[in-house]
Amino acid sequence: MSDLPIVVVPLSADDDALDACLAALDAGTPAGTRVWLADDAQAGPRGYAVIEQWMGRTALRADYTRRPRGVGEVAHLDEVLGACGDADVAVLASDSRPLPGWLERMATCMAADGAIGSTTPWSNAGEAVAWPRVGEIAPPPVDGERLARAAAAMPALRPELPAAVGHAVLLRGAARRRAGGLDATSYGSWYAALIDLSLRLAGLGWRNVLCESAFVARDAEGVPFDGDMERLAVRWPDWHARLANFLMHDPLHASRQQLAHLLDTIGPPEPQRDLFV
């Protein structure tokens, strides 16, 4: 679907995680969605085989690019985002597994408020947006389809986050470009570069929000490179205190409870209408 954001998947060397990510992406994303698999010389022979097989059968409009030599994940992703111009882009970690409806709901969330610069879905390993408990890593959901339906019933409050989180984030193209893109000079990890970008977006008046109706699973949280957090602290002296305050007071507690309640009480999926025509 050409009206949906572009999905960018920066590839890692974890072939098994990539295989699971691409399968979930295929199952949970509308046919025809534009997908860019961006390889900073990370995928090995098995990873390339996974990509080749997936490209041959997917219903998504997928492209794959590979640099001959790695330039680092932040520099590479900044290059990819720059090539997307003013288009809105959903950056999806290659070790994540998006649940059905994830992209449409994030796009709807962003379209509802022109001041939103980034929107992040729930995740079982999402730090500030972790579910069912803030700041904890829970096992990936057993019944992703049921959880996706429960999330779809959440009210659209779009609460503010201290920063976007790297398991999956939809970035508004115009906001990203105005903020100057990613800082590949200061940070080595997407984890830290995304925090920095989020804080620059907030400084320019854009909002970093939670999309309560979308969920993207992941086995582990992202991690910063050596020195990244120290550089963040120098540039943004109040960042660590702001994050700690958010985690301690958990302003999303009621939303977490509501999602848990919906998951417990959600009924079976509606029968497929075309079977009864």
GROMACS .gro file of C-alpha atoms in nm:
model
  277
    1MET     CA    1   0.000   0.000   0.000
    2SER     CA    2   0.167   0.318  -0.125
    3ASP     CA    3  -0.013   0.539   0.130
    4LEU     CA    4   0.156   0.365   0.423
    5PRO     CA    5   0.499   0.470   0.551
    6ILE     CA    6   0.814   0.310   0.417
    7VAL     CA    7   0.943   0.034   0.644
    8VAL     CA    8   1.321   0.031   0.688
    9VAL     CA    9   1.484  -0.274   0.845
   10PRO     CA   10   1.854  -0.217   0.926
   11LEU     CA   11   2.000  -0.566   0.912
   12SER     CA   12   2.216  -0.731   1.176
   13ALA     CA   13   2.427  -1.047   1.168
   14ASP     CA   14   2.165  -1.252   1.357
   15ASP     CA   15   2.022  -1.474   1.081
   16ASP     CA   16   1.764  -1.655   1.296
   17ALA     CA   17   1.625  -1.329   1.435
   18LEU     CA   18   1.608  -1.183   1.084
   19ASP     CA   19   1.421  -1.488   0.956
   20ALA     CA   20   1.161  -1.452   1.233
   21CYS     CA   21   1.137  -1.075   1.179
   22LEU     CA   22   1.072  -1.107   0.807
   23ALA     CA   23   0.811  -1.378   0.861
   24ALA     CA   24   0.627  -1.159   1.112
   25LEU     CA   25   0.662  -0.855   0.888
   26ASP     CA   26   0.506  -1.048   0.600
   27ALA     CA   27   0.221  -1.179   0.815
   28GLY     CA   28   0.138  -0.852   0.990
   29THR     CA   29   0.181  -0.590   0.716
   30PRO     CA   30  -0.050  -0.512   0.421
   31ALA     CA   31   0.055  -0.645   0.081
   32GLY     CA   32   0.226  -0.384  -0.132
   33THR     CA   33   0.383  -0.195   0.160
   34ARG     CA   34   0.723  -0.056   0.070
   35VAL     CA   35   1.003  -0.228   0.264
   36TRP     CA   36   1.374  -0.150   0.247
   37LEU     CA   37   1.616  -0.409   0.387
   38ALA     CA   38   1.928  -0.201   0.448
   39ASP     CA   39   2.246  -0.403   0.495
   40ASP     CA   40   2.557  -0.230   0.628
   41ALA     CA   41   2.768  -0.531   0.523
   42GLN     CA   42   2.627  -0.731   0.817
   43ALA     CA   43   2.442  -1.029   0.669
   44GLY     CA   44   2.649  -1.341   0.612
   45PRO     CA   45   2.587  -1.616   0.354
   46ARG     CA   46   2.299  -1.770   0.550
   47GLY     CA   47   2.149  -1.430   0.613
   48TYR     CA   48   2.166  -1.350   0.246
   49ALA     CA   49   1.992  -1.680   0.169
   50VAL     CA   50   1.715  -1.589   0.414
   51ILE     CA   51   1.675  -1.253   0.244
   52GLU     CA   52   1.678  -1.401  -0.107
   53GLN     CA   53   1.413  -1.661  -0.024
   54TRP     CA   54   1.194  -1.405   0.150
   55MET     CA   55   1.225  -1.156  -0.136
   56GLY     CA   56   1.112  -1.427  -0.375
   57ARG     CA   57   0.784  -1.497  -0.197
   58THR     CA   58   0.681  -1.181  -0.011
   59ALA     CA   59   0.374  -0.981  -0.113
   60LEU     CA   60   0.545  -0.664   0.013
   61ARG     CA   61   0.724  -0.423  -0.224
   62ALA     CA   62   1.067  -0.509  -0.089
   63ASP     CA   63   1.412  -0.386  -0.187
   64TYR     CA   64   1.749  -0.495  -0.054
   65THR     CA   65   2.070  -0.291  -0.057
   66ARG     CA   66   2.411  -0.385   0.078
   67ARG     CA   67   2.713  -0.164   0.130
   68PRO     CA   68   3.044  -0.317   0.021
   69ARG     CA   69   3.195  -0.201   0.353
   70GLY     CA   70   3.025  -0.116   0.679
   71VAL     CA   71   3.013   0.249   0.783
   72GLY     CA   72   2.844   0.192   1.121
   73GLU     CA   73   2.478   0.153   1.205
   74VAL     CA   74   2.405   0.520   1.272
   75ALA     CA   75   2.582   0.654   0.964
   76HIS     CA   76   2.422   0.387   0.749
   77LEU     CA   77   2.072   0.444   0.882
   78ASP     CA   78   2.110   0.821   0.846
   79GLU     CA   79   2.208   0.764   0.483
   80VAL     CA   80   1.902   0.544   0.427
   81LEU     CA   81   1.665   0.788   0.597
   82GLY     CA   82   1.811   1.073   0.395
   83ALA     CA   83   1.738   0.882   0.075
   84CYS     CA   84   1.372   0.861   0.183
   85GLY     CA   85   1.342   1.240   0.172
   86ASP     CA   86   1.033   1.378   0.343
   87ALA     CA   87   0.856   1.041   0.349
   88ASP     CA   88   0.746   0.904   0.686
   89VAL     CA   89   0.959   0.602   0.773
   90ALA     CA   90   0.903   0.319   1.020
   91VAL     CA   91   1.239   0.186   1.139
   92LEU     CA   92   1.198  -0.175   1.252
   93ALA     CA   93   1.472  -0.360   1.439
   94SER     CA   94   1.574  -0.677   1.256
   95ASP     CA   95   1.537  -0.883   1.575
   96SER     CA   96   1.180  -0.768   1.636
   97ARG     CA   97   0.849  -0.930   1.542
   98PRO     CA   98   0.566  -0.689   1.461
   99LEU     CA   99   0.215  -0.802   1.545
  100PRO     CA  100  -0.068  -0.769   1.290
  101GLY     CA  101  -0.185  -0.415   1.222
  102TRP     CA  102   0.127  -0.254   1.366
  103LEU     CA  103   0.206  -0.024   1.074
  104GLU     CA  104  -0.147   0.091   0.991
  105ARG     CA  105  -0.213   0.180   1.354
  106MET     CA  106   0.112   0.371   1.392
  107ALA     CA  107   0.036   0.562   1.072
  108THR     CA  108  -0.314   0.643   1.201
  109CYS     CA  109  -0.165   0.762   1.529
  110MET     CA  110   0.075   0.998   1.353
  111ALA     CA  111  -0.189   1.128   1.112
  112ALA     CA  112  -0.416   1.225   1.403
  113ASP     CA  113  -0.182   1.499   1.526
  114GLY     CA  114   0.044   1.706   1.303
  115ALA     CA  115   0.267   1.783   1.602
  116ILE     CA  116   0.376   1.419   1.641
  117GLY     CA  117   0.736   1.370   1.532
  118SER     CA  118   0.772   1.007   1.638
  119THR     CA  119   0.541   0.731   1.753
  120THR     CA  120   0.649   0.410   1.924
  121PRO     CA  121   0.439   0.095   1.985
  122TRP     CA  122   0.425  -0.121   2.295
  123SER     CA  123   0.679  -0.401   2.331
  124ASN     CA  124   0.755  -0.675   2.579
  125ALA     CA  125   1.113  -0.537   2.576
  126GLY     CA  126   1.054  -0.166   2.530
  127GLU     CA  127   1.189   0.013   2.841
  128ALA     CA  128   0.950   0.310   2.886
  129VAL     CA  129   0.688   0.139   2.664
  130ALA     CA  130   0.743  -0.211   2.802
  131TRP     CA  131   0.434  -0.419   2.868
  132PRO     CA  132   0.308  -0.560   3.098
  133ARG     CA  133   0.553  -0.389   3.339
  134VAL     CA  134   0.750  -0.072   3.280
  135GLY     CA  135   1.125  -0.111   3.244
  136GLU     CA  136   1.116  -0.493   3.249
  137ILE     CA  137   1.179  -0.750   2.976
  138ALA     CA  138   0.892  -0.998   2.957
  139PRO     CA  139   0.873  -1.306   2.735
  140PRO     CA  140   0.739  -1.238   2.385
  141PRO     CA  141   0.361  -1.282   2.364
  142VAL     CA  142   0.242  -1.638   2.308
  143ASP     CA  143  -0.073  -1.536   2.119
  144GLY     CA  144   0.029  -1.236   1.912
  145GLU     CA  145  -0.296  -1.225   1.714
  146ARG     CA  146  -0.502  -1.200   2.033
  147LEU     CA  147  -0.274  -0.932   2.179
  148ALA     CA  148  -0.293  -0.736   1.853
  149ARG     CA  149  -0.673  -0.738   1.871
  150ALA     CA  150  -0.664  -0.627   2.234
  151ALA     CA  151  -0.428  -0.340   2.150
  152ALA     CA  152  -0.654  -0.233   1.864
  153ALA     CA  153  -0.930  -0.168   2.120
  154MET     CA  154  -0.717   0.075   2.324
  155PRO     CA  155  -0.828   0.442   2.332
  156ALA     CA  156  -0.610   0.675   2.127
  157LEU     CA  157  -0.464   0.902   2.395
  158ARG     CA  158  -0.115   0.927   2.237
  159PRO     CA  159   0.070   1.004   2.564
  160GLU     CA  160   0.410   1.172   2.561
  161LEU     CA  161   0.724   0.961   2.600
  162PRO     CA  162   1.065   1.071   2.725
  163ALA     CA  163   1.202   0.949   2.390
  164ALA     CA  164   1.120   0.706   2.112
  165VAL     CA  165   1.237   0.345   2.157
  166GLY     CA  166   1.430   0.148   1.898
  167HIS     CA  167   1.233  -0.178   1.862
  168ALA     CA  168   1.007   0.008   1.619
  169VAL     CA  169   0.950   0.378   1.562
  170LEU     CA  170   0.764   0.577   1.300
  171LEU     CA  171   0.943   0.902   1.220
  172ARG     CA  172   0.774   1.194   1.049
  173GLY     CA  173   0.990   1.279   0.749
  174ALA     CA  174   0.952   1.656   0.766
  175ALA     CA  175   1.029   1.661   1.139
  176ARG     CA  176   1.331   1.433   1.101
  177ARG     CA  177   1.481   1.650   0.829
  178ARG     CA  178   1.418   1.971   1.020
  179ALA     CA  179   1.592   1.825   1.323
  180GLY     CA  180   1.899   1.746   1.111
  181GLY     CA  181   1.878   1.367   1.095
  182LEU     CA  182   2.087   1.129   1.303
  183ASP     CA  183   2.415   1.234   1.463
  184ALA     CA  184   2.658   0.972   1.336
  185THR     CA  185   2.957   1.172   1.456
  186SER     CA  186   2.867   1.158   1.825
  187TYR     CA  187   2.694   0.819   1.861
  188GLY     CA  188   2.778   0.468   1.750
  189SER     CA  189   2.444   0.302   1.828
  190TRP     CA  190   2.093   0.350   1.694
  191TYR     CA  191   1.982   0.321   2.057
  192ALA     CA  192   2.155   0.646   2.155
  193ALA     CA  193   2.114   0.827   1.824
  194LEU     CA  194   1.735   0.777   1.842
  195ILE     CA  195   1.723   0.924   2.194
  196ASP     CA  196   1.924   1.223   2.074
  197LEU     CA  197   1.697   1.270   1.772
  198SER     CA  198   1.387   1.243   1.992
  199LEU     CA  199   1.516   1.512   2.226
  200ARG     CA  200   1.599   1.742   1.935
  201LEU     CA  201   1.250   1.686   1.795
  202ALA     CA  202   1.101   1.776   2.134
  203GLY     CA  203   1.316   2.089   2.147
  204LEU     CA  204   1.167   2.197   1.815
  205GLY     CA  205   0.812   2.145   1.941
  206TRP     CA  206   0.741   1.796   1.804
  207ARG     CA  207   0.594   1.522   2.021
  208ASN     CA  208   0.733   1.173   2.085
  209VAL     CA  209   0.431   0.959   2.169
  210LEU     CA  210   0.313   0.606   2.240
  211CYS     CA  211   0.085   0.435   1.989
  212GLU     CA  212  -0.128   0.234   2.231
  213SER     CA  213  -0.294   0.029   1.957
  214ALA     CA  214   0.025  -0.128   1.814
  215PHE     CA  215   0.263  -0.389   1.954
  216VAL     CA  216   0.604  -0.508   1.834
  217ALA     CA  217   0.769  -0.798   2.015
  218ARG     CA  218   1.142  -0.836   2.076
  219ASP     CA  219   1.361  -1.077   2.270
  220ALA     CA  220   1.592  -0.811   2.418
  221GLU     CA  221   1.623  -0.435   2.447
  222GLY     CA  222   1.859  -0.231   2.235
  223VAL     CA  223   2.196  -0.139   2.386
  224PRO     CA  224   2.422   0.165   2.352
  225PHE     CA  225   2.781   0.151   2.233
  226ASP     CA  226   3.064   0.234   2.472
  227GLY     CA  227   3.065   0.606   2.546
  228ASP     CA  228   2.721   0.675   2.396
  229MET     CA  229   2.543   0.735   2.726
  230GLU     CA  230   2.820   0.962   2.849
  231ARG     CA  231   2.789   1.172   2.534
  232LEU     CA  232   2.412   1.184   2.578
  233ALA     CA  233   2.459   1.305   2.936
  234VAL     CA  234   2.691   1.584   2.822
  235ARG     CA  235   2.454   1.706   2.551
  236TRP     CA  236   2.135   1.648   2.749
  237PRO     CA  237   2.225   1.683   3.122
  238ASP     CA  238   1.869   1.616   3.243
  239TRP     CA  239   1.807   1.309   3.027
  240HIS     CA  240   1.892   1.037   3.278
  241ALA     CA  241   1.689   1.208   3.552
  242ARG     CA  242   1.390   1.247   3.317
  243LEU     CA  243   1.401   0.881   3.219
  244ALA     CA  244   1.443   0.767   3.579
  245ASN     CA  245   1.147   0.981   3.686
  246PHE     CA  246   0.933   0.835   3.408
  247LEU     CA  247   1.023   0.478   3.500
  248MET     CA  248   0.969   0.542   3.871
  249HIS     CA  249   0.629   0.711   3.841
  250ASP     CA  250   0.510   0.513   3.536
  251PRO     CA  251   0.251   0.753   3.391
  252LEU     CA  252   0.144   0.473   3.154
  253HIS     CA  253   0.045   0.240   3.439
  254ALA     CA  254  -0.328   0.275   3.376
  255SER     CA  255  -0.281   0.209   3.004
  256ARG     CA  256  -0.078  -0.103   3.080
  257GLN     CA  257  -0.353  -0.230   3.307
  258GLN     CA  258  -0.617  -0.151   3.047
  259LEU     CA  259  -0.430  -0.348   2.780
  260ALA     CA  260  -0.396  -0.643   3.019
  261HIS     CA  261  -0.769  -0.629   3.092
  262LEU     CA  262  -0.855  -0.617   2.723
  263LEU     CA  263  -0.629  -0.915   2.659
  264ASP     CA  264  -0.805  -1.113   2.933
  265THR     CA  265  -1.154  -1.027   2.811
  266ILE     CA  266  -1.121  -1.000   2.433
  267GLY     CA  267  -1.351  -1.237   2.249
  268PRO     CA  268  -1.274  -1.455   1.950
  269PRO     CA  269  -1.199  -1.287   1.618
  270GLU     CA  270  -1.491  -1.199   1.395
  271PRO     CA  271  -1.574  -1.465   1.134
  272GLN     CA  272  -1.430  -1.390   0.794
  273ARG     CA  273  -1.716  -1.225   0.610
  274ASP     CA  274  -1.617  -1.364   0.269
  275LEU     CA  275  -1.678  -1.718   0.395
  276PHE     CA  276  -2.044  -1.641   0.443
  277VAL     CA  277  -2.117  -1.449   0.123
   0.00000   0.00000   0.00000
